[in-house]
Amino acid sequence: MSILDKKIGIIGGGQLGKMMILEAKRMDPYIITLDPTEDCPSSSISNEIIVGGLKDKNKILELASKLNYETDVITYEIEHIDTETLECLEDVDYKIFPSVKSLKVIQNKYTQKQTLKEKSLLVPDFELVELIEDLEEIGKKFGYPMMLKAAKGGYDGRGNYLIKNEDDIDSAFHALDGENQLLMVEKFVDFAMEISVIATKGQDGEKVFYPVAENIHVDSQLDTTIVPARIDETVKEQAISLANDVMEVFDGVGTFCTEMFVGKDGQVYINEVAPRPHNSGHYTIDGCMSNQFENHVRAICGYPLGNTDLIKPIVMVNLLGIGETGPAELIGHEEALATIPGLKVHVYGKKESKGKRKMGHFTVTANTVEQALTLAEEARKIIRIQNQNYHLKLVK
Amino acid sequence: MSILDKKIGIIGGGQLGKMMILEAKRMDPYIITLDPTEDCPSSSISNEIIVGGLKDKNKILELASKLNYETDVITYEIEHIDTETLECLEDVDYKIFPSVKSLKVIQNKYTQKQTLKEKSLLVPDFELVELIEDLEEIGKKFGYPMMLKAAKGGYDGRGNYLIKNEDDIDSAFHALDGENQLLMVEKFVDFAMEISVIATKGQDGEKVFYPVAENIHVDSQLDTTIVPARIDETVKEQAISLANDVMEVFDGVGTFCTEMFVGKDGQVYINEVAPRPHNSGHYTIDGCMSNQFENHVRAICGYPLGNTDLIKPIVMVNLLGIGETGPAELIGHEEALATIPGLKVHVYGKKESKGKRKMGHFTVTANTVEQALTLAEEARKIIRIQNQNYHLKLVK
C-alpha cells in the first residue's frame, strides 16, 4: 500500500507528537492524534484529532476504529497510557510500535530496572519499597543520599524524592504517596556526567545510533544537551554498547532513549529508558542528517532508517515557562536570531505558560562545542517564554 | 507581539505552501491557507483553509478579514493571483511580502524583462509581439529558433512555444492564443548550462544567497538539480552578483529564485525570476543549514535570516506523475531507502496523479556531486509516483 493511504495513529499530541508529525508529513501519511487538549501542539497539523484522555479506553478504541489493522500503525509520544487496551488491540493484529510488551515493562521503573539487571546491564543498585520500614533497612545498605522513586507515572523529576538522611524517610514516603503507590529506591550514583544515546530500530532489526549527548539537568529537569559529549572513547564505546543492549533487551521498534550516568569511576550506568523520541534528542533536528523523529516514523512504517551523522557540534537548551500560569509569550527571539549565528528557535505552541513547563527549545550549531556553548549561553540571556502579563506584574 | 499570536495568510496551498508551513510550524504561528482544492497539500497542516480561487477577490478579502493588518502577514506560493485586490489591501496597510508592486512587474514576463534590461542586467534579447506580422520581422533580427512566450500565466514550459523556423509562426501564435493574450518573443540562448540562485531578503535589507544550483530540464520542466553546480569561479561570481542585483531591482522581501542561462560564451543571462521559493531550491531542505522556506518565513515575519551553508553535495530529482489521471500511488520508496544511502523522499500529498504533475521529489546527499548523481540515477530507476491503477492497465 502506498504511504499516501497509510494512517498513523499517535497517542499524545504534545511537542514530541508535533515533531513526529512534522517529519512524517514529508511523506504525507494521514495522521490521527489522541490528546486530552483540543488545541494541543499536534492539533493544527494532524488530519484528525480525537479529544480524550490517554488512559481512556473508549478513546483509544475510537482511534483504532479509524485505522486499518493490516496496513496502518499506532505509536505514542508518552509512556503513561493505557496498556491494557493496547494489548487487546495487539491481540487482534493491530500494529503498535514500540510493542506494548516493551512499553509495559518500561513504564514501570521497577520492572524496567529488573529486566536490565537480569540481562546483566549495569544499573545503580535498587530495591522495591513495600513498607516505610523497608527504607530504613535499605538506607543502611545503600547509604545516603538515596533516590526514592514512584515506579510509575513520574517525569522531569516529578515522582522522585532525594532522601538525604534517615530523617527524610517519613516525608519522602508520604510525599510520593507510598501507602497507595508502588515505590522503589535507588543507590545514589555520584556521577561525573549525565549522558544519553538515542537509537532507532527498524522492523527488520536494523539499528542506528545517534552521537552520545551530554545532558545537564537543573532541578531534575533537562536544561542543556551538548553534542558531541565531552567524554573519552572508552566512555563513548560503553554508552553505545549499553544503548545497543537496551534495544535488544526491549526488542523495541522505533526510537528509544537510554539515559545514563558516567560515574566518577568511569563506569557507565543506565539511569532510565524511554520507549520514544526524547528531549535529549531534540538536537538531532538541527544537528543530524536524519533526526530522531524521522527515524521513528521510518521505523514504525517499516521503512529503512536514515543516516544519523552529526552535521556540526550543537547545544540544545530547553525553554521552560517562567512565572505564574497564563497565556504564553515568546520574548527576545528577534534579538537573539540577529546576534547569535547558528541559532534555531523551536516553539511548541502550548497556549498556556506555566512555571517549568516545556514550552520550546533552541539550538546553536558552531564549529566547536565550546563555541556552541558560549553562543547558547548568550542566547539563554535573551530568549524567554513566559506569561504575557508577567512583565506588567513586575512593574506593579 | 509574540509569534504565538501571529497569523500568516498564504495564497496557494500546493507543495510550496506545504513546505513553507512545515518550516513555519517550528515556531508555531497560526496559518490560514487559500486554495481552490479542499484537500490540497497544505490543507492538513494549516490551522484554517479557505476554499476558493486564487484570483477570487471575495476569497482574498475573506483571508484578509481574518488577519490583523498591524501584526499579521500575507504571502503567496504562486505568482498567478489577483494583484488588484492585494494592492487595495496594501493601500490599507496590510503587510504583503513580497510586495505587490514587485509581484505585478514579475508576473508579467515582458515587464519583468523590461525592468531587468532598464537596470542593465543581462537578459536574452526580447520583443513584444502585438500582431502575428511582428514575428516575421523579429525572426529576421533574432534568427531561429526563437522562443515565443505568453507574458502571463505560464509555468513549467506551459505558455512557451519554440519557433524553429518561419513556418512555425502561424501555429505558435495561435497555440498561445496571440489574438487574446499578450505575447513576447526571446532570442534563443544556446546555453551550456541552466543554473539558478535562491536568495532571501529580510525586511531590514539583509540578504542571504544559497549555493548556485545546476538545473537540468526535460520537456521544459525541471527534472534534476545538482549542487554545487559544476561551474568555474567566474560563472559563480556572475550568478551570485546577478541574483543580488535582482533582489535590489525588485526590492523583494522573502525568498526569490533567479533562473539563469550560462551561454556557451561563458556569459550569464537571466532567464526568469520567481518572487517565491522555487522547485530548484528544494535541495535546500536536506542540503542546507537553513532552507529556502525557513528563510522565507523568517523574512516575512521580520526576523533575521538563517545560515545558507551547504551541508553536503546534493542532487534533487522531481517525481512527476506518470500515465493517466487517477489516484496517486508511491512505488519503490522502500527498496530505494534500503539501497541508496543519503536518500530522502518527499511526497506532496496530491491525491490525484496526472502525467507530468509535480507529485514529489527526492534528494541524495553524498561526499561528492558525482557520487550523489550516480546514486540519484539509481533511485530514479526505482521510485515512481503514478496512477495506482496504472500497472493493472499495463497487464491487460
mmCIF file of C-alpha atoms in Angstrom, chain A residues 2-5 18-19 22-23 25-28 41 44-47 285-286 289-291 294 298 302-305 307 309 311-312 328-330 333-334 337-338 343-351 365 388, chain B residues 1-5 18-19 22-23 25-28 41 44-47 285-286 289-291 294 298 302-304 307 309 311-312 328-330 333-334 337-338 343-351 365 388:
data_model
loop_
_atom_site.group_PDB
_atom_site.id
_atom_site.type_symbol
_atom_site.label_atom_id
_atom_site.label_comp_id
_atom_site.label_asym_id
_atom_site.label_seq_id
_atom_site.Cartn_x
_atom_site.Cartn_y
_atom_site.Cartn_z
ATOM 1 C CA SER A 2 1.167 3.491 -0.756
ATOM 2 C CA ILE A 3 2.256 5.837 2.001
ATOM 3 C CA LEU A 4 -0.472 8.125 0.652
ATOM 4 C CA ASP A 5 -3.143 5.773 2.009
ATOM 5 C CA LYS A 18 4.126 17.515 16.911
ATOM 6 C CA MET A 19 7.766 16.973 15.923
ATOM 7 C CA LEU A 22 6.383 17.497 11.042
ATOM 8 C CA GLU A 23 8.739 14.752 9.852
ATOM 9 C CA LYS A 25 4.341 14.981 6.669
ATOM 10 C CA ARG A 26 7.367 15.000 4.344
ATOM 11 C CA MET A 27 5.956 11.733 3.001
ATOM 12 C CA ASP A 28 2.361 12.658 3.800
ATOM 13 C CA PRO A 41 0.746 21.216 19.870
ATOM 14 C CA SER A 44 -3.209 22.027 13.823
ATOM 15 C CA ILE A 45 -1.002 19.630 11.851
ATOM 16 C CA SER A 46 -2.964 16.397 12.360
ATOM 17 C CA ASN A 47 -5.534 15.304 9.798
ATOM 18 C CA ILE A 285 16.529 18.075 14.294
ATOM 19 C CA ASP A 286 19.062 20.796 13.548
ATOM 20 C CA MET A 289 21.376 14.248 8.737
ATOM 21 C CA SER A 290 18.131 12.416 9.713
ATOM 22 C CA ASN A 291 16.557 13.298 13.051
ATOM 23 C CA GLU A 294 12.176 10.987 11.039
ATOM 24 C CA ARG A 298 10.521 5.363 9.178
ATOM 25 C CA GLY A 302 8.537 -0.411 8.151
ATOM 26 C CA TYR A 303 10.993 1.650 6.097
ATOM 27 C CA PRO A 304 14.790 1.514 6.209
ATOM 28 C CA LEU A 305 16.399 4.069 8.533
ATOM 29 C CA ASN A 307 21.812 8.454 8.390
ATOM 30 C CA ASP A 309 25.663 11.576 11.287
ATOM 31 C CA ILE A 311 26.371 17.846 10.864
ATOM 32 C CA LYS A 312 28.122 20.165 13.331
ATOM 33 C CA ALA A 328 2.321 32.227 26.687
ATOM 34 C CA GLU A 329 4.556 34.787 25.044
ATOM 35 C CA LEU A 330 7.935 34.312 23.339
ATOM 36 C CA HIS A 333 13.849 35.697 19.667
ATOM 37 C CA GLU A 334 14.320 38.508 17.158
ATOM 38 C CA LEU A 337 18.343 35.471 15.905
ATOM 39 C CA ALA A 338 20.044 38.709 14.877
ATOM 40 C CA LEU A 343 20.591 29.725 16.315
ATOM 41 C CA LYS A 344 17.247 27.996 15.701
ATOM 42 C CA VAL A 345 14.210 28.605 17.890
ATOM 43 C CA HIS A 346 11.514 25.949 18.328
ATOM 44 C CA VAL A 347 8.174 26.889 19.871
ATOM 45 C CA TYR A 348 5.795 24.048 20.747
ATOM 46 C CA GLY A 349 2.610 26.076 20.511
ATOM 47 C CA LYS A 350 1.269 25.454 24.020
ATOM 48 C CA LYS A 351 -1.172 28.274 24.630
ATOM 49 C CA THR A 365 25.385 24.933 15.892
ATOM 50 C CA GLN A 388 2.465 37.504 28.656
ATOM 51 C CA MET B 1 3.528 40.669 19.661
ATOM 52 C CA SER B 2 4.540 37.110 20.189
ATOM 53 C CA ILE B 3 4.918 34.686 17.299
ATOM 54 C CA LEU B 4 2.316 32.638 19.130
ATOM 55 C CA ASP B 5 -0.335 35.199 18.250
ATOM 56 C CA LYS B 18 3.046 22.989 2.391
ATOM 57 C CA MET B 19 6.826 23.184 2.707
ATOM 58 C CA LEU B 22 6.304 22.737 7.758
ATOM 59 C CA GLU B 23 9.065 25.272 8.486
ATOM 60 C CA LYS B 25 5.312 25.404 12.420
ATOM 61 C CA ARG B 26 8.705 25.100 14.146
ATOM 62 C CA MET B 27 7.849 28.472 15.697
ATOM 63 C CA ASP B 28 4.102 27.857 15.576
ATOM 64 C CA PRO B 41 -1.114 19.623 0.114
ATOM 65 C CA SER B 44 -3.986 19.117 6.771
ATOM 66 C CA ILE B 45 -1.259 21.301 8.289
ATOM 67 C CA SER B 46 -2.988 24.699 8.121
ATOM 68 C CA ASN B 47 -4.950 25.990 11.102
ATOM 69 C CA ILE B 285 15.621 21.280 2.756
ATOM 70 C CA ASP B 286 18.001 18.338 3.046
ATOM 71 C CA MET B 289 21.718 24.634 7.330
ATOM 72 C CA SER B 290 18.518 26.730 6.926
ATOM 73 C CA ASN B 291 16.303 26.034 3.941
ATOM 74 C CA GLU B 294 12.572 28.721 6.687
ATOM 75 C CA ARG B 298 11.788 34.434 8.777
ATOM 76 C CA GLY B 302 10.549 40.373 10.099
ATOM 77 C CA TYR B 303 13.133 38.079 11.683
ATOM 78 C CA PRO B 304 16.845 37.873 10.887
ATOM 79 C CA ASN B 307 22.726 30.352 7.539
ATOM 80 C CA ASP B 309 25.696 26.924 4.016
ATOM 81 C CA ILE B 311 25.919 20.610 4.358
ATOM 82 C CA LYS B 312 26.981 18.165 1.633
ATOM 83 C CA ALA B 328 -1.771 8.604 -6.788
ATOM 84 C CA GLU B 329 0.498 5.829 -5.545
ATOM 85 C CA LEU B 330 4.139 5.981 -4.487
ATOM 86 C CA HIS B 333 10.486 4.041 -1.910
ATOM 87 C CA GLU B 334 11.125 1.154 0.489
ATOM 88 C CA LEU B 337 15.566 3.811 1.001
ATOM 89 C CA ALA B 338 17.124 0.411 1.717
ATOM 90 C CA LEU B 343 18.218 9.336 0.128
ATOM 91 C CA LYS B 344 15.209 11.361 1.308
ATOM 92 C CA VAL B 345 11.780 11.053 -0.295
ATOM 93 C CA HIS B 346 9.300 13.934 -0.270
ATOM 94 C CA VAL B 347 5.672 13.308 -1.189
ATOM 95 C CA TYR B 348 3.447 16.353 -1.637
ATOM 96 C CA GLY B 349 0.163 14.639 -0.822
ATOM 97 C CA LYS B 350 -1.717 15.398 -4.042
ATOM 98 C CA LYS B 351 -4.475 12.835 -4.172
ATOM 99 C CA THR B 365 23.418 13.683 -0.369
ATOM 100 C CA GLN B 388 -2.451 3.363 -8.725
#
